[in-house]
């Protein structure tokens, strides 16, 4: 089993599902498989994080990313190398 240094939490609550968290999960998997990030992150699906109006929500290294998309996630991962 690989050792992971950091976690990426993706909210899968009902409001985040309405706002596209399923697609965001697929995009996050693609991003963490890139050579720059491969093996450094573990993707964790969570229940509601109480940021319902600003979903989908992602947490990377204690940074909450509201209305997350692939570009915001990639920028956050690059910032926390």
PDB file of N, CA, C and O in Angstrom:
ATOM      1  N   UNK A   1       0.834  -1.186   0.000  1.00  0.00           N
ATOM      2  CA  UNK A   1       0.000   0.000   0.000  1.00  0.00           C
ATOM      3  C   UNK A   1       0.874   1.243   0.000  1.00  0.00           C
ATOM      4  O   UNK A   1       1.840   1.335   0.735  1.00  0.00           O
ATOM      5  N   UNK A   2       0.526   2.195  -0.838  1.00  0.00           N
ATOM      6  CA  UNK A   2       1.298   3.419  -0.961  1.00  0.00           C
ATOM      7  C   UNK A   2       1.050   4.337   0.228  1.00  0.00           C
ATOM      8  O   UNK A   2      -0.027   4.334   0.809  1.00  0.00           O
ATOM      9  N   UNK A   3       2.046   5.105   0.576  1.00  0.00           N
ATOM     10  CA  UNK A   3       1.908   6.090   1.640  1.00  0.00           C
ATOM     11  C   UNK A   3       1.483   7.411   1.019  1.00  0.00           C
ATOM     12  O   UNK A   3       2.051   7.865   0.036  1.00  0.00           O
ATOM     13  N   UNK A   4       0.465   8.028   1.588  1.00  0.00           N
ATOM     14  CA  UNK A   4      -0.039   9.299   1.098  1.00  0.00           C
ATOM     15  C   UNK A   4       0.339  10.395   2.077  1.00  0.00           C
ATOM     16  O   UNK A   4       0.302  10.205   3.280  1.00  0.00           O
ATOM     17  N   UNK A   5       0.702  11.522   1.559  1.00  0.00           N
ATOM     18  CA  UNK A   5       1.066  12.634   2.422  1.00  0.00           C
ATOM     19  C   UNK A   5      -0.118  13.528   2.740  1.00  0.00           C
ATOM     20  O   UNK A   5      -0.204  14.056   3.819  1.00  0.00           O
ATOM     21  N   UNK A   6      -1.027  13.699   1.784  1.00  0.00           N
ATOM     22  CA  UNK A   6      -2.119  14.651   1.973  1.00  0.00           C
ATOM     23  C   UNK A   6      -3.433  14.042   1.514  1.00  0.00           C
ATOM     24  O   UNK A   6      -3.457  13.119   0.706  1.00  0.00           O
ATOM     25  N   UNK A   7      -4.519  14.596   2.025  1.00  0.00           N
ATOM     26  CA  UNK A   7      -5.853  14.143   1.672  1.00  0.00           C
ATOM     27  C   UNK A   7      -6.593  15.250   0.935  1.00  0.00           C
ATOM     28  O   UNK A   7      -6.402  16.428   1.203  1.00  0.00           O
ATOM     29  N   UNK A   8      -7.457  14.839   0.023  1.00  0.00           N
ATOM     30  CA  UNK A   8      -8.372  15.741  -0.663  1.00  0.00           C
ATOM     31  C   UNK A   8      -9.767  15.276  -0.299  1.00  0.00           C
ATOM     32  O   UNK A   8     -10.143  14.149  -0.615  1.00  0.00           O
ATOM     33  N   UNK A   9     -10.516  16.119   0.393  1.00  0.00           N
ATOM     34  CA  UNK A   9     -11.874  15.781   0.806  1.00  0.00           C
ATOM     35  C   UNK A   9     -12.859  16.433  -0.158  1.00  0.00           C
ATOM     36  O   UNK A   9     -12.803  17.637  -0.378  1.00  0.00           O
ATOM     37  N   UNK A  10     -13.757  15.625  -0.722  1.00  0.00           N
ATOM     38  CA  UNK A  10     -14.776  16.116  -1.649  1.00  0.00           C
ATOM     39  C   UNK A  10     -16.143  15.845  -1.029  1.00  0.00           C
ATOM     40  O   UNK A  10     -16.469  14.699  -0.705  1.00  0.00           O
ATOM     41  N   UNK A  11     -16.922  16.893  -0.855  1.00  0.00           N
ATOM     42  CA  UNK A  11     -18.257  16.764  -0.282  1.00  0.00           C
ATOM     43  C   UNK A  11     -19.184  16.079  -1.289  1.00  0.00           C
ATOM     44  O   UNK A  11     -19.224  16.450  -2.459  1.00  0.00           O
ATOM     45  N   UNK A  12     -19.935  15.075  -0.807  1.00  0.00           N
ATOM     46  CA  UNK A  12     -20.911  14.389  -1.655  1.00  0.00           C
ATOM     47  C   UNK A  12     -22.308  14.504  -1.068  1.00  0.00           C
ATOM     48  O   UNK A  12     -23.145  13.626  -1.264  1.00  0.00           O
ATOM     49  N   UNK A  13     -22.553  15.587  -0.343  1.00  0.00           N
ATOM     50  CA  UNK A  13     -23.880  15.848   0.207  1.00  0.00           C
ATOM     51  C   UNK A  13     -24.873  16.156  -0.906  1.00  0.00           C
ATOM     52  O   UNK A  13     -24.501  16.339  -2.067  1.00  0.00           O
ATOM     53  N   UNK A  14     -26.144  16.226  -0.553  1.00  0.00           N
ATOM     54  CA  UNK A  14     -27.191  16.365  -1.571  1.00  0.00           C
ATOM     55  C   UNK A  14     -27.066  17.653  -2.393  1.00  0.00           C
ATOM     56  O   UNK A  14     -27.233  17.626  -3.617  1.00  0.00           O
ATOM     57  N   UNK A  15     -26.765  18.780  -1.765  1.00  0.00           N
ATOM     58  CA  UNK A  15     -26.633  20.028  -2.525  1.00  0.00           C
ATOM     59  C   UNK A  15     -25.398  20.010  -3.416  1.00  0.00           C
ATOM     60  O   UNK A  15     -25.414  20.536  -4.528  1.00  0.00           O
ATOM     61  N   UNK A  16     -24.321  19.409  -2.960  1.00  0.00           N
ATOM     62  CA  UNK A  16     -23.120  19.314  -3.790  1.00  0.00           C
ATOM     63  C   UNK A  16     -23.367  18.369  -4.974  1.00  0.00           C
ATOM     64  O   UNK A  16     -22.845  18.592  -6.060  1.00  0.00           O
ATOM     65  N   UNK A  17     -24.169  17.330  -4.755  1.00  0.00           N
ATOM     66  CA  UNK A  17     -24.521  16.447  -5.872  1.00  0.00           C
ATOM     67  C   UNK A  17     -25.284  17.223  -6.933  1.00  0.00           C
ATOM     68  O   UNK A  17     -25.052  17.045  -8.128  1.00  0.00           O
ATOM     69  N   UNK A  18     -26.196  18.087  -6.494  1.00  0.00           N
ATOM     70  CA  UNK A  18     -26.959  18.900  -7.441  1.00  0.00           C
ATOM     71  C   UNK A  18     -26.051  19.843  -8.218  1.00  0.00           C
ATOM     72  O   UNK A  18     -26.334  20.187  -9.359  1.00  0.00           O
ATOM     73  N   UNK A  19     -24.968  20.274  -7.597  1.00  0.00           N
ATOM     74  CA  UNK A  19     -24.059  21.231  -8.220  1.00  0.00           C
ATOM     75  C   UNK A  19     -22.882  20.575  -8.939  1.00  0.00           C
ATOM     76  O   UNK A  19     -21.974  21.269  -9.363  1.00  0.00           O
ATOM     77  N   UNK A  20     -22.865  19.243  -9.032  1.00  0.00           N
ATOM     78  CA  UNK A  20     -21.874  18.588  -9.874  1.00  0.00           C
ATOM     79  C   UNK A  20     -20.691  17.932  -9.194  1.00  0.00           C
ATOM     80  O   UNK A  20     -19.616  17.870  -9.779  1.00  0.00           O
ATOM     81  N   UNK A  21     -20.854  17.417  -7.992  1.00  0.00           N
ATOM     82  CA  UNK A  21     -19.708  16.806  -7.318  1.00  0.00           C
ATOM     83  C   UNK A  21     -19.285  15.484  -7.980  1.00  0.00           C
ATOM     84  O   UNK A  21     -18.125  15.111  -7.905  1.00  0.00           O
ATOM     85  N   UNK A  22     -20.222  14.800  -8.635  1.00  0.00           N
ATOM     86  CA  UNK A  22     -19.868  13.536  -9.307  1.00  0.00           C
ATOM     87  C   UNK A  22     -18.844  13.791 -10.411  1.00  0.00           C
ATOM     88  O   UNK A  22     -17.839  13.082 -10.513  1.00  0.00           O
ATOM     89  N   UNK A  23     -19.069  14.806 -11.220  1.00  0.00           N
ATOM     90  CA  UNK A  23     -18.112  15.158 -12.259  1.00  0.00           C
ATOM     91  C   UNK A  23     -16.804  15.655 -11.676  1.00  0.00           C
ATOM     92  O   UNK A  23     -15.728  15.364 -12.200  1.00  0.00           O
ATOM     93  N   UNK A  24     -16.903  16.380 -10.567  1.00  0.00           N
ATOM     94  CA  UNK A  24     -15.708  16.886  -9.905  1.00  0.00           C
ATOM     95  C   UNK A  24     -14.861  15.742  -9.357  1.00  0.00           C
ATOM     96  O   UNK A  24     -13.633  15.797  -9.416  1.00  0.00           O
ATOM     97  N   UNK A  25     -15.499  14.701  -8.845  1.00  0.00           N
ATOM     98  CA  UNK A  25     -14.754  13.539  -8.360  1.00  0.00           C
ATOM     99  C   UNK A  25     -13.952  12.892  -9.488  1.00  0.00           C
ATOM    100  O   UNK A  25     -12.783  12.531  -9.305  1.00  0.00           O
ATOM    101  N   UNK A  26     -14.562  12.756 -10.653  1.00  0.00           N
ATOM    102  CA  UNK A  26     -13.860  12.181 -11.803  1.00  0.00           C
ATOM    103  C   UNK A  26     -12.689  13.058 -12.215  1.00  0.00           C
ATOM    104  O   UNK A  26     -11.594  12.559 -12.499  1.00  0.00           O
ATOM    105  N   UNK A  27     -12.918  14.368 -12.231  1.00  0.00           N
ATOM    106  CA  UNK A  27     -11.848  15.291 -12.587  1.00  0.00           C
ATOM    107  C   UNK A  27     -10.723  15.263 -11.554  1.00  0.00           C
ATOM    108  O   UNK A  27      -9.544  15.330 -11.901  1.00  0.00           O
ATOM    109  N   UNK A  28     -11.075  15.160 -10.274  1.00  0.00           N
ATOM    110  CA  UNK A  28     -10.065  15.100  -9.213  1.00  0.00           C
ATOM    111  C   UNK A  28      -9.216  13.841  -9.353  1.00  0.00           C
ATOM    112  O   UNK A  28      -7.998  13.886  -9.167  1.00  0.00           O
ATOM    113  N   UNK A  29      -9.847  12.727  -9.695  1.00  0.00           N
ATOM    114  CA  UNK A  29      -9.091  11.493  -9.917  1.00  0.00           C
ATOM    115  C   UNK A  29      -8.096  11.667 -11.055  1.00  0.00           C
ATOM    116  O   UNK A  29      -6.959  11.206 -10.967  1.00  0.00           O
ATOM    117  N   UNK A  30      -8.524  12.344 -12.119  1.00  0.00           N
ATOM    118  CA  UNK A  30      -7.624  12.597 -13.244  1.00  0.00           C
ATOM    119  C   UNK A  30      -6.454  13.485 -12.836  1.00  0.00           C
ATOM    120  O   UNK A  30      -5.319  13.247 -13.225  1.00  0.00           O
ATOM    121  N   UNK A  31      -6.732  14.503 -12.040  1.00  0.00           N
ATOM    122  CA  UNK A  31      -5.687  15.438 -11.622  1.00  0.00           C
ATOM    123  C   UNK A  31      -4.658  14.745 -10.734  1.00  0.00           C
ATOM    124  O   UNK A  31      -3.454  14.939 -10.914  1.00  0.00           O
ATOM    125  N   UNK A  32      -5.097  13.917  -9.793  1.00  0.00           N
ATOM    126  CA  UNK A  32      -4.126  13.297  -8.886  1.00  0.00           C
ATOM    127  C   UNK A  32      -3.380  12.137  -9.543  1.00  0.00           C
ATOM    128  O   UNK A  32      -2.408  11.642  -8.978  1.00  0.00           O
ATOM    129  N   UNK A  33      -3.780  11.743 -10.739  1.00  0.00           N
ATOM    130  CA  UNK A  33      -3.033  10.725 -11.482  1.00  0.00           C
ATOM    131  C   UNK A  33      -1.952  11.328 -12.363  1.00  0.00           C
ATOM    132  O   UNK A  33      -1.154  10.607 -12.945  1.00  0.00           O
ATOM    133  N   UNK A  34      -1.925  12.662 -12.474  1.00  0.00           N
ATOM    134  CA  UNK A  34      -0.884  13.318 -13.258  1.00  0.00           C
ATOM    135  C   UNK A  34       0.470  13.088 -12.612  1.00  0.00           C
ATOM    136  O   UNK A  34       0.579  12.874 -11.403  1.00  0.00           O
ATOM    137  N   UNK A  35       1.527  13.173 -13.402  1.00  0.00           N
ATOM    138  CA  UNK A  35       2.873  12.893 -12.900  1.00  0.00           C
ATOM    139  C   UNK A  35       3.272  13.769 -11.721  1.00  0.00           C
ATOM    140  O   UNK A  35       3.945  13.321 -10.802  1.00  0.00           O
ATOM    141  N   UNK A  36       2.853  15.042 -11.731  1.00  0.00           N
ATOM    142  CA  UNK A  36       3.219  15.964 -10.649  1.00  0.00           C
ATOM    143  C   UNK A  36       2.647  15.550  -9.303  1.00  0.00           C
ATOM    144  O   UNK A  36       3.248  15.801  -8.261  1.00  0.00           O
ATOM    145  N   UNK A  37       1.467  14.930  -9.307  1.00  0.00           N
ATOM    146  CA  UNK A  37       0.754  14.641  -8.064  1.00  0.00           C
ATOM    147  C   UNK A  37       0.597  13.144  -7.787  1.00  0.00           C
ATOM    148  O   UNK A  37       0.011  12.772  -6.783  1.00  0.00           O
ATOM    149  N   UNK A  38       1.103  12.309  -8.645  1.00  0.00           N
ATOM    150  CA  UNK A  38       0.878  10.867  -8.535  1.00  0.00           C
ATOM    151  C   UNK A  38       1.449  10.309  -7.228  1.00  0.00           C
ATOM    152  O   UNK A  38       2.612  10.510  -6.904  1.00  0.00           O
ATOM    153  N   UNK A  39       0.586   9.635  -6.471  1.00  0.00           N
ATOM    154  CA  UNK A  39       1.004   9.005  -5.229  1.00  0.00           C
ATOM    155  C   UNK A  39       1.125   9.922  -4.033  1.00  0.00           C
ATOM    156  O   UNK A  39       1.501   9.479  -2.955  1.00  0.00           O
ATOM    157  N   UNK A  40       0.815  11.196  -4.189  1.00  0.00           N
ATOM    158  CA  UNK A  40       0.971  12.146  -3.092  1.00  0.00           C
ATOM    159  C   UNK A  40      -0.342  12.467  -2.387  1.00  0.00           C
ATOM    160  O   UNK A  40      -0.326  13.057  -1.322  1.00  0.00           O
ATOM    161  N   UNK A  41      -1.459  12.092  -3.004  1.00  0.00           N
ATOM    162  CA  UNK A  41      -2.772  12.461  -2.460  1.00  0.00           C
ATOM    163  C   UNK A  41      -3.702  11.268  -2.390  1.00  0.00           C
ATOM    164  O   UNK A  41      -3.613  10.349  -3.196  1.00  0.00           O
ATOM    165  N   UNK A  42      -4.601  11.311  -1.431  1.00  0.00           N
ATOM    166  CA  UNK A  42      -5.662  10.320  -1.271  1.00  0.00           C
ATOM    167  C   UNK A  42      -6.976  11.064  -1.369  1.00  0.00           C
ATOM    168  O   UNK A  42      -7.191  12.061  -0.665  1.00  0.00           O
ATOM    169  N   UNK A  43      -7.858  10.609  -2.234  1.00  0.00           N
ATOM    170  CA  UNK A  43      -9.157  11.226  -2.438  1.00  0.00           C
ATOM    171  C   UNK A  43     -10.164  10.600  -1.493  1.00  0.00           C
ATOM    172  O   UNK A  43     -10.297   9.383  -1.431  1.00  0.00           O
ATOM    173  N   UNK A  44     -10.868  11.455  -0.716  1.00  0.00           N
ATOM    174  CA  UNK A  44     -11.831  10.986   0.282  1.00  0.00           C
ATOM    175  C   UNK A  44     -13.182  11.637   0.025  1.00  0.00           C
ATOM    176  O   UNK A  44     -13.277  12.866  -0.028  1.00  0.00           O
ATOM    177  N   UNK A  45     -14.216  10.816  -0.157  1.00  0.00           N
ATOM    178  CA  UNK A  45     -15.581  11.332  -0.304  1.00  0.00           C
ATOM    179  C   UNK A  45     -16.170  11.496   1.087  1.00  0.00           C
ATOM    180  O   UNK A  45     -16.060  10.607   1.920  1.00  0.00           O
ATOM    181  N   UNK A  46     -16.772  12.651   1.333  1.00  0.00           N
ATOM    182  CA  UNK A  46     -17.347  12.933   2.648  1.00  0.00           C
ATOM    183  C   UNK A  46     -18.843  13.180   2.529  1.00  0.00           C
ATOM    184  O   UNK A  46     -19.359  13.400   1.438  1.00  0.00           O
ATOM    185  N   UNK A  47     -19.500  13.190   3.646  1.00  0.00           N
ATOM    186  CA  UNK A  47     -20.902  13.616   3.707  1.00  0.00           C
ATOM    187  C   UNK A  47     -20.910  15.139   3.758  1.00  0.00           C
ATOM    188  O   UNK A  47     -19.881  15.783   3.613  1.00  0.00           O
ATOM    189  N   UNK A  48     -22.048  15.718   4.023  1.00  0.00           N
ATOM    190  CA  UNK A  48     -22.213  17.174   3.982  1.00  0.00           C
ATOM    191  C   UNK A  48     -21.210  17.891   4.893  1.00  0.00           C
ATOM    192  O   UNK A  48     -21.000  17.500   6.035  1.00  0.00           O
ATOM    193  N   UNK A  49     -20.598  18.958   4.361  1.00  0.00           N
ATOM    194  CA  UNK A  49     -19.645  19.778   5.112  1.00  0.00           C
ATOM    195  C   UNK A  49     -20.241  21.105   5.552  1.00  0.00           C
ATOM    196  O   UNK A  49     -19.518  21.980   6.020  1.00  0.00           O
ATOM    197  N   UNK A  50     -21.540  21.302   5.369  1.00  0.00           N
ATOM    198  CA  UNK A  50     -22.251  22.520   5.758  1.00  0.00           C
ATOM    199  C   UNK A  50     -21.815  23.769   5.009  1.00  0.00           C
ATOM    200  O   UNK A  50     -21.809  24.868   5.546  1.00  0.00           O
ATOM    201  N   UNK A  51     -21.429  23.606   3.755  1.00  0.00           N
ATOM    202  CA  UNK A  51     -21.194  24.732   2.853  1.00  0.00           C
ATOM    203  C   UNK A  51     -22.143  24.577   1.668  1.00  0.00           C
ATOM    204  O   UNK A  51     -21.775  24.730   0.510  1.00  0.00           O
ATOM    205  N   UNK A  52     -23.396  24.282   1.970  1.00  0.00           N
ATOM    206  CA  UNK A  52     -24.374  23.844   0.968  1.00  0.00           C
ATOM    207  C   UNK A  52     -24.613  24.850  -0.149  1.00  0.00           C
ATOM    208  O   UNK A  52     -24.796  24.466  -1.296  1.00  0.00           O
ATOM    209  N   UNK A  53     -24.623  26.109   0.138  1.00  0.00           N
ATOM    210  CA  UNK A  53     -24.928  27.117  -0.879  1.00  0.00           C
ATOM    211  C   UNK A  53     -23.765  27.348  -1.834  1.00  0.00           C
ATOM    212  O   UNK A  53     -23.938  27.969  -2.878  1.00  0.00           O
ATOM    213  N   UNK A  54     -22.567  26.873  -1.490  1.00  0.00           N
ATOM    214  CA  UNK A  54     -21.386  27.128  -2.307  1.00  0.00           C
ATOM    215  C   UNK A  54     -20.776  25.849  -2.859  1.00  0.00           C
ATOM    216  O   UNK A  54     -19.592  25.796  -3.148  1.00  0.00           O
ATOM    217  N   UNK A  55     -21.569  24.809  -3.016  1.00  0.00           N
ATOM    218  CA  UNK A  55     -21.077  23.521  -3.478  1.00  0.00           C
ATOM    219  C   UNK A  55     -20.809  23.501  -4.968  1.00  0.00           C
ATOM    220  O   UNK A  55     -21.288  24.360  -5.704  1.00  0.00           O
ATOM    221  N   UNK A  56     -20.033  22.578  -5.443  1.00  0.00           N
ATOM    222  CA  UNK A  56     -19.360  21.529  -4.694  1.00  0.00           C
ATOM    223  C   UNK A  56     -18.157  22.074  -3.925  1.00  0.00           C
ATOM    224  O   UNK A  56     -17.525  23.026  -4.338  1.00  0.00           O
ATOM    225  N   UNK A  57     -17.870  21.434  -2.809  1.00  0.00           N
ATOM    226  CA  UNK A  57     -16.819  21.886  -1.901  1.00  0.00           C
ATOM    227  C   UNK A  57     -15.708  20.845  -1.838  1.00  0.00           C
ATOM    228  O   UNK A  57     -15.971  19.652  -1.757  1.00  0.00           O
ATOM    229  N   UNK A  58     -14.465  21.337  -1.862  1.00  0.00           N
ATOM    230  CA  UNK A  58     -13.283  20.484  -1.739  1.00  0.00           C
ATOM    231  C   UNK A  58     -12.396  21.091  -0.659  1.00  0.00           C
ATOM    232  O   UNK A  58     -12.263  22.311  -0.568  1.00  0.00           O
ATOM    233  N   UNK A  59     -11.773  20.228   0.156  1.00  0.00           N
ATOM    234  CA  UNK A  59     -10.819  20.688   1.155  1.00  0.00           C
ATOM    235  C   UNK A  59      -9.463  20.069   0.841  1.00  0.00           C
ATOM    236  O   UNK A  59      -9.330  18.846   0.743  1.00  0.00           O
ATOM    237  N   UNK A  60      -8.456  20.938   0.669  1.00  0.00           N
ATOM    238  CA  UNK A  60      -7.085  20.508   0.393  1.00  0.00           C
ATOM    239  C   UNK A  60      -6.190  21.220   1.385  1.00  0.00           C
ATOM    240  O   UNK A  60      -6.161  22.453   1.421  1.00  0.00           O
ATOM    241  N   UNK A  61      -5.474  20.470   2.203  1.00  0.00           N
ATOM    242  CA  UNK A  61      -4.527  21.043   3.168  1.00  0.00           C
ATOM    243  C   UNK A  61      -5.153  22.161   3.989  1.00  0.00           C
ATOM    244  O   UNK A  61      -4.620  23.266   4.078  1.00  0.00           O
ATOM    245  N   UNK A  62      -6.304  21.901   4.579  1.00  0.00           N
ATOM    246  CA  UNK A  62      -7.041  22.839   5.426  1.00  0.00           C
ATOM    247  C   UNK A  62      -7.531  24.078   4.682  1.00  0.00           C
ATOM    248  O   UNK A  62      -7.897  25.066   5.301  1.00  0.00           O
ATOM    249  N   UNK A  63      -7.535  24.054   3.364  1.00  0.00           N
ATOM    250  CA  UNK A  63      -8.072  25.143   2.562  1.00  0.00           C
ATOM    251  C   UNK A  63      -9.397  24.695   1.963  1.00  0.00           C
ATOM    252  O   UNK A  63      -9.447  23.681   1.259  1.00  0.00           O
ATOM    253  N   UNK A  64     -10.450  25.424   2.234  1.00  0.00           N
ATOM    254  CA  UNK A  64     -11.778  25.106   1.702  1.00  0.00           C
ATOM    255  C   UNK A  64     -11.917  25.791   0.352  1.00  0.00           C
ATOM    256  O   UNK A  64     -11.762  27.009   0.248  1.00  0.00           O
ATOM    257  N   UNK A  65     -12.213  25.001  -0.669  1.00  0.00           N
ATOM    258  CA  UNK A  65     -12.413  25.532  -2.012  1.00  0.00           C
ATOM    259  C   UNK A  65     -13.897  25.440  -2.318  1.00  0.00           C
ATOM    260  O   UNK A  65     -14.435  24.339  -2.458  1.00  0.00           O
ATOM    261  N   UNK A  66     -14.537  26.591  -2.395  1.00  0.00           N
ATOM    262  CA  UNK A  66     -15.976  26.640  -2.657  1.00  0.00           C
ATOM    263  C   UNK A  66     -16.214  26.776  -4.157  1.00  0.00           C
ATOM    264  O   UNK A  66     -15.396  27.352  -4.862  1.00  0.00           O
ATOM    265  N   UNK A  67     -17.348  26.241  -4.611  1.00  0.00           N
ATOM    266  CA  UNK A  67     -17.679  26.199  -6.044  1.00  0.00           C
ATOM    267  C   UNK A  67     -16.494  25.659  -6.831  1.00  0.00           C
ATOM    268  O   UNK A  67     -16.025  26.259  -7.801  1.00  0.00           O
ATOM    269  N   UNK A  68     -15.997  24.531  -6.368  1.00  0.00           N
ATOM    270  CA  UNK A  68     -14.777  23.944  -6.906  1.00  0.00           C
ATOM    271  C   UNK A  68     -14.977  23.433  -8.326  1.00  0.00           C
ATOM    272  O   UNK A  68     -16.056  23.007  -8.709  1.00  0.00           O
ATOM    273  N   UNK A  69     -13.893  23.498  -9.087  1.00  0.00           N
ATOM    274  CA  UNK A  69     -13.835  22.900 -10.401  1.00  0.00           C
ATOM    275  C   UNK A  69     -12.409  22.382 -10.603  1.00  0.00           C
ATOM    276  O   UNK A  69     -11.564  22.499  -9.710  1.00  0.00           O
ATOM    277  N   UNK A  70     -12.158  21.819 -11.754  1.00  0.00           N
ATOM    278  CA  UNK A  70     -10.861  21.197 -12.010  1.00  0.00           C
ATOM    279  C   UNK A  70      -9.715  22.203 -11.906  1.00  0.00           C
ATOM    280  O   UNK A  70      -8.674  21.899 -11.335  1.00  0.00           O
ATOM    281  N   UNK A  71      -9.906  23.406 -12.439  1.00  0.00           N
ATOM    282  CA  UNK A  71      -8.835  24.408 -12.417  1.00  0.00           C
ATOM    283  C   UNK A  71      -8.530  24.887 -11.001  1.00  0.00           C
ATOM    284  O   UNK A  71      -7.361  25.014 -10.626  1.00  0.00           O
ATOM    285  N   UNK A  72      -9.567  25.130 -10.192  1.00  0.00           N
ATOM    286  CA  UNK A  72      -9.345  25.558  -8.804  1.00  0.00           C
ATOM    287  C   UNK A  72      -8.630  24.471  -8.015  1.00  0.00           C
ATOM    288  O   UNK A  72      -7.741  24.757  -7.213  1.00  0.00           O
ATOM    289  N   UNK A  73      -9.009  23.218  -8.246  1.00  0.00           N
ATOM    290  CA  UNK A  73      -8.368  22.102  -7.553  1.00  0.00           C
ATOM    291  C   UNK A  73      -6.906  21.988  -7.962  1.00  0.00           C
ATOM    292  O   UNK A  73      -6.028  21.847  -7.115  1.00  0.00           O
ATOM    293  N   UNK A  74      -6.647  22.078  -9.243  1.00  0.00           N
ATOM    294  CA  UNK A  74      -5.265  21.968  -9.723  1.00  0.00           C
ATOM    295  C   UNK A  74      -4.397  23.103  -9.189  1.00  0.00           C
ATOM    296  O   UNK A  74      -3.256  22.878  -8.791  1.00  0.00           O
ATOM    297  N   UNK A  75      -4.951  24.316  -9.138  1.00  0.00           N
ATOM    298  CA  UNK A  75      -4.194  25.450  -8.591  1.00  0.00           C
ATOM    299  C   UNK A  75      -3.892  25.242  -7.113  1.00  0.00           C
ATOM    300  O   UNK A  75      -2.790  25.541  -6.647  1.00  0.00           O
ATOM    301  N   UNK A  76      -4.849  24.704  -6.353  1.00  0.00           N
ATOM    302  CA  UNK A  76      -4.630  24.458  -4.931  1.00  0.00           C
ATOM    303  C   UNK A  76      -3.574  23.385  -4.720  1.00  0.00           C
ATOM    304  O   UNK A  76      -2.725  23.506  -3.829  1.00  0.00           O
ATOM    305  N   UNK A  77      -3.596  22.336  -5.526  1.00  0.00           N
ATOM    306  CA  UNK A  77      -2.592  21.283  -5.390  1.00  0.00           C
ATOM    307  C   UNK A  77      -1.206  21.794  -5.757  1.00  0.00           C
ATOM    308  O   UNK A  77      -0.231  21.445  -5.096  1.00  0.00           O
ATOM    309  N   UNK A  78      -1.118  22.618  -6.793  1.00  0.00           N
ATOM    310  CA  UNK A  78       0.167  23.184  -7.177  1.00  0.00           C
ATOM    311  C   UNK A  78       0.701  24.122  -6.106  1.00  0.00           C
ATOM    312  O   UNK A  78       1.903  24.195  -5.882  1.00  0.00           O
ATOM    313  N   UNK A  79      -0.182  24.825  -5.428  1.00  0.00           N
ATOM    314  CA  UNK A  79       0.233  25.765  -4.372  1.00  0.00           C
ATOM    315  C   UNK A  79       0.728  25.036  -3.131  1.00  0.00           C
ATOM    316  O   UNK A  79       1.527  25.587  -2.371  1.00  0.00           O
ATOM    317  N   UNK A  80       0.267  23.799  -2.907  1.00  0.00           N
ATOM    318  CA  UNK A  80       0.623  23.067  -1.689  1.00  0.00           C
ATOM    319  C   UNK A  80       1.635  21.946  -1.941  1.00  0.00           C
ATOM    320  O   UNK A  80       1.652  20.964  -1.228  1.00  0.00           O
ATOM    321  N   UNK A  81       2.469  22.112  -2.935  1.00  0.00           N
ATOM    322  CA  UNK A  81       3.483  21.079  -3.217  1.00  0.00           C
ATOM    323  C   UNK A  81       4.484  20.992  -2.116  1.00  0.00           C
ATOM    324  O   UNK A  81       4.870  21.875  -1.488  1.00  0.00           O
TER     325      UNK A  81
END
